[in-house]
Coordinates of C-alpha atoms and ligand atoms in Angstrom, one line a residue:
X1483 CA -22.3 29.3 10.2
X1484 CA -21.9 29.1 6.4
X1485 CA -19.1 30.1 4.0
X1486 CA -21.9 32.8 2.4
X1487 CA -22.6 34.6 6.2
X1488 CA -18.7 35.2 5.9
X1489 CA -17.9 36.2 2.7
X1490 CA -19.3 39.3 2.4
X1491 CA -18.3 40.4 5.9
X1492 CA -14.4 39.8 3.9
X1493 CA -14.7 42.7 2.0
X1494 CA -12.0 44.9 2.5
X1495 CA -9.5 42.5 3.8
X1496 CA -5.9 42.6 2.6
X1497 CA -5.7 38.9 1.1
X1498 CA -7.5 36.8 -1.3
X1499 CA -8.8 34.0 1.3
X1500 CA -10.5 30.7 0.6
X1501 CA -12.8 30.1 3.9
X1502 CA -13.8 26.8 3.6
X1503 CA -16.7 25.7 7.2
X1504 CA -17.0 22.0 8.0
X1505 CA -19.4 20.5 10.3
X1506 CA -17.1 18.7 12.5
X1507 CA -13.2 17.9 11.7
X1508 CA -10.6 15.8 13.9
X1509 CA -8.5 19.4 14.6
X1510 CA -8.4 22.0 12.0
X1511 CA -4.8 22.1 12.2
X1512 CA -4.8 18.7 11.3
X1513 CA -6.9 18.8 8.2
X1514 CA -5.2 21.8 7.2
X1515 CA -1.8 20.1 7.6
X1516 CA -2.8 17.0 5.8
X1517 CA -4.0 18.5 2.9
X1518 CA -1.3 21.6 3.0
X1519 CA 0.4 20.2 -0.3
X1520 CA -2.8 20.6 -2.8
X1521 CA -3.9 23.9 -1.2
X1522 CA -3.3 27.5 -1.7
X1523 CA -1.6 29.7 0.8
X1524 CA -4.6 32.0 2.7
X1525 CA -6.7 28.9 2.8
X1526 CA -8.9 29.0 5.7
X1527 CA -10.8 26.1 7.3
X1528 CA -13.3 26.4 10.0
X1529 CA -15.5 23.7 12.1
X1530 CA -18.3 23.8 13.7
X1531 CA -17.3 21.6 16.5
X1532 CA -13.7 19.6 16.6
X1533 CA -13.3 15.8 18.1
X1534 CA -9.8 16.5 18.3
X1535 CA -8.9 20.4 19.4
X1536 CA -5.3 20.3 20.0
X1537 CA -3.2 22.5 22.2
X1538 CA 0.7 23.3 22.7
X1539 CA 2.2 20.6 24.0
X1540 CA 0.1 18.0 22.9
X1541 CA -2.7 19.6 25.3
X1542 CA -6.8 19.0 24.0
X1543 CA -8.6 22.3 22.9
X1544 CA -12.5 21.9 23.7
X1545 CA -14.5 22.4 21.3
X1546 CA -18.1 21.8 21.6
X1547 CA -20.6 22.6 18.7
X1548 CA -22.4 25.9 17.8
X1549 CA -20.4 28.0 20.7
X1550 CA -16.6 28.5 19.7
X1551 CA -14.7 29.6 16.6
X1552 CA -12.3 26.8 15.2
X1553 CA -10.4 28.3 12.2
X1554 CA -6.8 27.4 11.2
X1555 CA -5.1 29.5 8.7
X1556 CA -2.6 27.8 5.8
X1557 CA -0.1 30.4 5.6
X1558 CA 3.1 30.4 3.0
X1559 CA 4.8 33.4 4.8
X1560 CA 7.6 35.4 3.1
X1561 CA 9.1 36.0 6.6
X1562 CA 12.8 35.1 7.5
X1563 CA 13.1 32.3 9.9
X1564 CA 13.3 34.7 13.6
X1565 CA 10.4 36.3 12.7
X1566 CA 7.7 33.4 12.5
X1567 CA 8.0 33.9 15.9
X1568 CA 5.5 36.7 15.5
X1569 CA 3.0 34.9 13.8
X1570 CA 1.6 33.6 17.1
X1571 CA 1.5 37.6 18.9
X1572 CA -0.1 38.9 15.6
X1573 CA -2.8 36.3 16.1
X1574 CA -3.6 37.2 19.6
X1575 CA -3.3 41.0 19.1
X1576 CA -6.4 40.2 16.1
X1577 CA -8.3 38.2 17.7
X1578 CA -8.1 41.3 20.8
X1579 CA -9.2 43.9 18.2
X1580 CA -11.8 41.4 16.7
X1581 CA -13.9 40.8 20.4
X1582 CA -13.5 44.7 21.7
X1583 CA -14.3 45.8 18.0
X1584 CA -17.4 43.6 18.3
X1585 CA -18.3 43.1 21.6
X1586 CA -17.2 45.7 23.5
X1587 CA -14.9 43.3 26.1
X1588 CA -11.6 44.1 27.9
X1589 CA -9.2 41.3 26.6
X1590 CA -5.9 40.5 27.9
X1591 CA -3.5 38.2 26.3
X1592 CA -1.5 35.5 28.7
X1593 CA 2.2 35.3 27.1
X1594 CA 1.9 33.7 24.4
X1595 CA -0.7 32.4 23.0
X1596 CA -3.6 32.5 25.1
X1597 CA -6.2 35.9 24.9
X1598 CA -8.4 36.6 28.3
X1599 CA -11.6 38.2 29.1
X1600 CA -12.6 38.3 32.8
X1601 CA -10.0 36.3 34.4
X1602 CA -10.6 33.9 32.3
X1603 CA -9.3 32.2 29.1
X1604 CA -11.8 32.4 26.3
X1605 CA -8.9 31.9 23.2
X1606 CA -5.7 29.9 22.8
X1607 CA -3.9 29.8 19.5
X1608 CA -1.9 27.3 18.2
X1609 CA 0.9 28.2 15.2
X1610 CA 2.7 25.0 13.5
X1611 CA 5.1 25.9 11.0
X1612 CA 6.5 22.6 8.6
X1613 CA 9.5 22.6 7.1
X1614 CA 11.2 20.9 3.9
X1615 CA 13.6 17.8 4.5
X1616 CA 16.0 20.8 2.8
X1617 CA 15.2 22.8 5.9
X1618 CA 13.6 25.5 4.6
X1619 CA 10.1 26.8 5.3
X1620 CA 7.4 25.2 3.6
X1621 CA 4.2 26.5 5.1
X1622 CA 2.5 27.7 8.7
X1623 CA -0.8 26.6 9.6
X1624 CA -1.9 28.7 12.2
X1625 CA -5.1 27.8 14.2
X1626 CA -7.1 29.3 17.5
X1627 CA -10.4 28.5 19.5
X1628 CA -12.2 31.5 20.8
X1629 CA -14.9 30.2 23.0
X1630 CA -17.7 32.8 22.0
X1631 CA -21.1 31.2 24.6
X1632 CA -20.3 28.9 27.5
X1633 CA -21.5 25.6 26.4
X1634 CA -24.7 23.8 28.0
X1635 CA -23.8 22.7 31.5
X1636 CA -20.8 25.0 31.8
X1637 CA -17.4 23.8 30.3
X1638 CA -15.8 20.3 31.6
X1639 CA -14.4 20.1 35.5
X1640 CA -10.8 20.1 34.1
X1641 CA -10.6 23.3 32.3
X1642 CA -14.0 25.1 34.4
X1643 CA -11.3 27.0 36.2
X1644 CA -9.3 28.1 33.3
X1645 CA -11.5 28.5 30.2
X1646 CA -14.3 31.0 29.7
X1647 CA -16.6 32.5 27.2
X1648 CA -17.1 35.8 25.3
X1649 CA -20.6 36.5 25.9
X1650 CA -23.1 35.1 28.1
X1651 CA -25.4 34.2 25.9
X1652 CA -25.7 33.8 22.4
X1653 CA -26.2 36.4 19.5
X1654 CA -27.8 36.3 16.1
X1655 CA -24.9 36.6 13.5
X1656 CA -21.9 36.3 16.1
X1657 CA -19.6 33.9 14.9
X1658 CA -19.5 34.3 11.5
X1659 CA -18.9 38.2 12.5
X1660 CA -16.4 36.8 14.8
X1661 CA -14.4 34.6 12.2
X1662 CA -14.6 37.8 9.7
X1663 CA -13.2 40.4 11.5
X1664 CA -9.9 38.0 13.2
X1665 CA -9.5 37.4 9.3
X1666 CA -9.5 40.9 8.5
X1667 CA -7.4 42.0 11.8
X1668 CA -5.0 39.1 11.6
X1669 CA -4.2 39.9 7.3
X1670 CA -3.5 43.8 8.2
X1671 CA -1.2 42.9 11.0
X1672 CA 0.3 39.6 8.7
X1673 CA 0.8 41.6 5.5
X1674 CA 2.6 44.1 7.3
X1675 CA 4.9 42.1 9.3
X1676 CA 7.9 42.3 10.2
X1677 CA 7.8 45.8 10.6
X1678 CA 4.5 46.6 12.2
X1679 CA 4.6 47.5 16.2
X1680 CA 3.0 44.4 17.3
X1681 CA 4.7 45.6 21.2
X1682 CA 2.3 48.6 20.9
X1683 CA -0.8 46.5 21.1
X1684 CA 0.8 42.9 22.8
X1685 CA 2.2 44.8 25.4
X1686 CA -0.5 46.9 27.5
X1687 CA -2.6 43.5 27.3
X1688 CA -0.1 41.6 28.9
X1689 CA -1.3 39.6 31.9
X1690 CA 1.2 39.1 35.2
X1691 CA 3.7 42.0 34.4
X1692 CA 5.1 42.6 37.9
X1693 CA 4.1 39.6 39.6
X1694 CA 6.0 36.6 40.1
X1695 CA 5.1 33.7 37.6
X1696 CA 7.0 30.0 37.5
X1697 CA 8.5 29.6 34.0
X1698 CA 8.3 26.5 32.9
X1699 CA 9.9 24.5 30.5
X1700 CA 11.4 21.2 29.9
X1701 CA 10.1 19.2 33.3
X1702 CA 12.0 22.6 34.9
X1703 CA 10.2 25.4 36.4
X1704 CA 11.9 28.8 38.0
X1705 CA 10.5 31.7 39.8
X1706 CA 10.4 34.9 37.7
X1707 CA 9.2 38.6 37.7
X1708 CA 7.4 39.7 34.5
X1709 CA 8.6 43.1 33.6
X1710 CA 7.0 43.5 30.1
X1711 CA 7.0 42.4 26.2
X1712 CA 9.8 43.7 24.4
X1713 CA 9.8 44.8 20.4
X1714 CA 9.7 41.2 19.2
X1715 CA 6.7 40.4 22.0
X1716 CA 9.6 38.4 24.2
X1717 CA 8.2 37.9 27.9
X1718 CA 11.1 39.6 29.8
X1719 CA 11.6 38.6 33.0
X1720 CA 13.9 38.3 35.5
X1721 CA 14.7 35.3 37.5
X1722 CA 15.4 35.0 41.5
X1723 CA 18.9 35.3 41.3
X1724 CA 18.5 38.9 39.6
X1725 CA 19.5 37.1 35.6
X1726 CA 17.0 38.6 32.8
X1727 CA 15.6 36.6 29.9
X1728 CA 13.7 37.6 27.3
X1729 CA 11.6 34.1 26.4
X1730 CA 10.6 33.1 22.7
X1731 CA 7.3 31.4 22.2
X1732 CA 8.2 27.8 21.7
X1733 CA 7.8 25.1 24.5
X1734 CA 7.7 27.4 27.4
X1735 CA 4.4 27.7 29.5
X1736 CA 3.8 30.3 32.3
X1737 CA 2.0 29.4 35.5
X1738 CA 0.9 31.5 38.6
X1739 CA 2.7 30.4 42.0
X1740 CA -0.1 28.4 43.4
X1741 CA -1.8 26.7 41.2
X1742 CA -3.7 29.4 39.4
X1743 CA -4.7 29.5 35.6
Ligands
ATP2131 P1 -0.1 27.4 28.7 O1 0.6 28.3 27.9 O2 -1.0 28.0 29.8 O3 0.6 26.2 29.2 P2 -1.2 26.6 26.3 O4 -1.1 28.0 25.7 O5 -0.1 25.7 25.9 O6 -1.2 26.7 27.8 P3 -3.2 25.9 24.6 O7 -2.3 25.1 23.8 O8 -3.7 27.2 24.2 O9 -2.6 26.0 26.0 O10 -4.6 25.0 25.0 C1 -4.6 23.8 25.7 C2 -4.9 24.1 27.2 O11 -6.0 25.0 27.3 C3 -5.5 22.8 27.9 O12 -4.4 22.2 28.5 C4 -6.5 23.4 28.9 O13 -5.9 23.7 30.1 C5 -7.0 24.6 28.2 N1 -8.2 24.5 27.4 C6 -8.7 23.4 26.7 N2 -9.8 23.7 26.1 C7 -10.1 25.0 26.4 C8 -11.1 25.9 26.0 N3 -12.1 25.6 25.2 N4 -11.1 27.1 26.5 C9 -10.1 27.6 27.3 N5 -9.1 26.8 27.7 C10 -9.1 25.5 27.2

């Protein structure tokens, strides 16, 4: 994939983007991060392959070469503090519309951050926002992984449970068709936040809404029922002992009772 297969599959996107592709990078957060003082906001860097993927929580992303999309996305967002928060939903919901746009696949998105086809996790996204020592917001660099073909041999015993791919085999002109069109979803949805109705689209894909799920966070985990997304794409649920909670992004992971993805 190659900045010229990508660029004219832009036009018609709300922004004026930089898309920079790299063979191979550490993490594309990283690099984006690093460099984030000499660059222009709607910079966007892709790899081919990453030796570093990083997760939430200082979890790996895998990311082997030729059969994912690794793009991070400097962003200098004019949004008050509360709403960064849907940064990470706006993300998902474009990268949804990108794969059934494109591929014709059900997706569902696993509160937060990760997006589902089949059962199975095929992106997770990843949203850093850095700060001056003032306090104030100095830029976002927002990332994801959408494994697109399962890698030779299947993916690694740790994650073979968990992580999936798009298609089953590969397809002439896929990725850089797949980068374009999350660019050009993700930019409508960005340029009209806060105001757009993210719920509308975040909400039917939610996974686990009226099941039990353990909420964890913090070496603590409780028992909860999902009951939906709310305006702001909060996970409300409500806990054993009948309290609701509507949970912001941040360091809180859900799990299925028993052990499942
Ligand atoms: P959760 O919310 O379920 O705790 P997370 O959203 O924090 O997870 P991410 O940050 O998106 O997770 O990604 C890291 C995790 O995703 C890893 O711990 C691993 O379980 C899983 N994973 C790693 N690489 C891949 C991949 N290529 N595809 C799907 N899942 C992966």
């Amino acid at each position: 994939m190659t900045e010229s297969e990508i660029l004219p599959l832009l036009k018609g996107t709300p922004a004026d983007l930089r898309v920079r592709v790299v063979e191979t990078c550490d993490s594309t957060n990283s690099a984006l991060k690093r460099d984030a003082a000499t660059l222009p906001a709607d910079t966007v860097l892709i790899a081919l392959t990453q030796t570093g993927g990083r997760g939430r929580l200082g979890r790996s992303f895998y990311s082997p070469p030729g059969h994912g999309l690794y793009m991070s996305l400097l962003l200098r967002p004019k949004l008050a503090g509360d709403d960064l928060t849907l940064l990470t939903p706006a993300a998902a919901v474009a990268v949804c519309r990108a794969l059934e746009g494109l591929f014709g696949v059900k997706t569902h998105i696993k509160w937060v951050n990760d997006v589902y086809v089949r059962e199975k996790k095929v992106c997770g996204i990843l949203t850093e926002a850095v700060f001056t020592p003032q306090g104030g917001l100095s830029h976002v660099v927002l990332g994801l992984g959408v494994n697109l073909t399962p890698p030779p041999g299947g993916f690694p015993e740790e994650i073979a449970g968990i992580a999936g791919a798009v298609l089953t085999e590969a397809r002439p002109g896929a990725l850089p068709a797949l980068a374009a069109s999350v660019l050009s979803e993700f930019y409508r949805l960005y340029q009209a936040l806060p105001d757009c109705d993210l719920q509308a689209e975040y909400a039917p894909r939610l996974l686990y809404v009226g099941r039990d799920v353990l909420v964890l966070r913090g070496g603590e985990s409780r028992r909860a029922l999902v009951l939906g997304a709310d305006s702001r794409c909060r996970l409300l649920v409500r806990y054993e002992n009948g309290a609701s909670d509507a949970l912001s992004g941040g360091e809180i992971s859900l799990r299925l009772p028993g052990g499942e993805p």
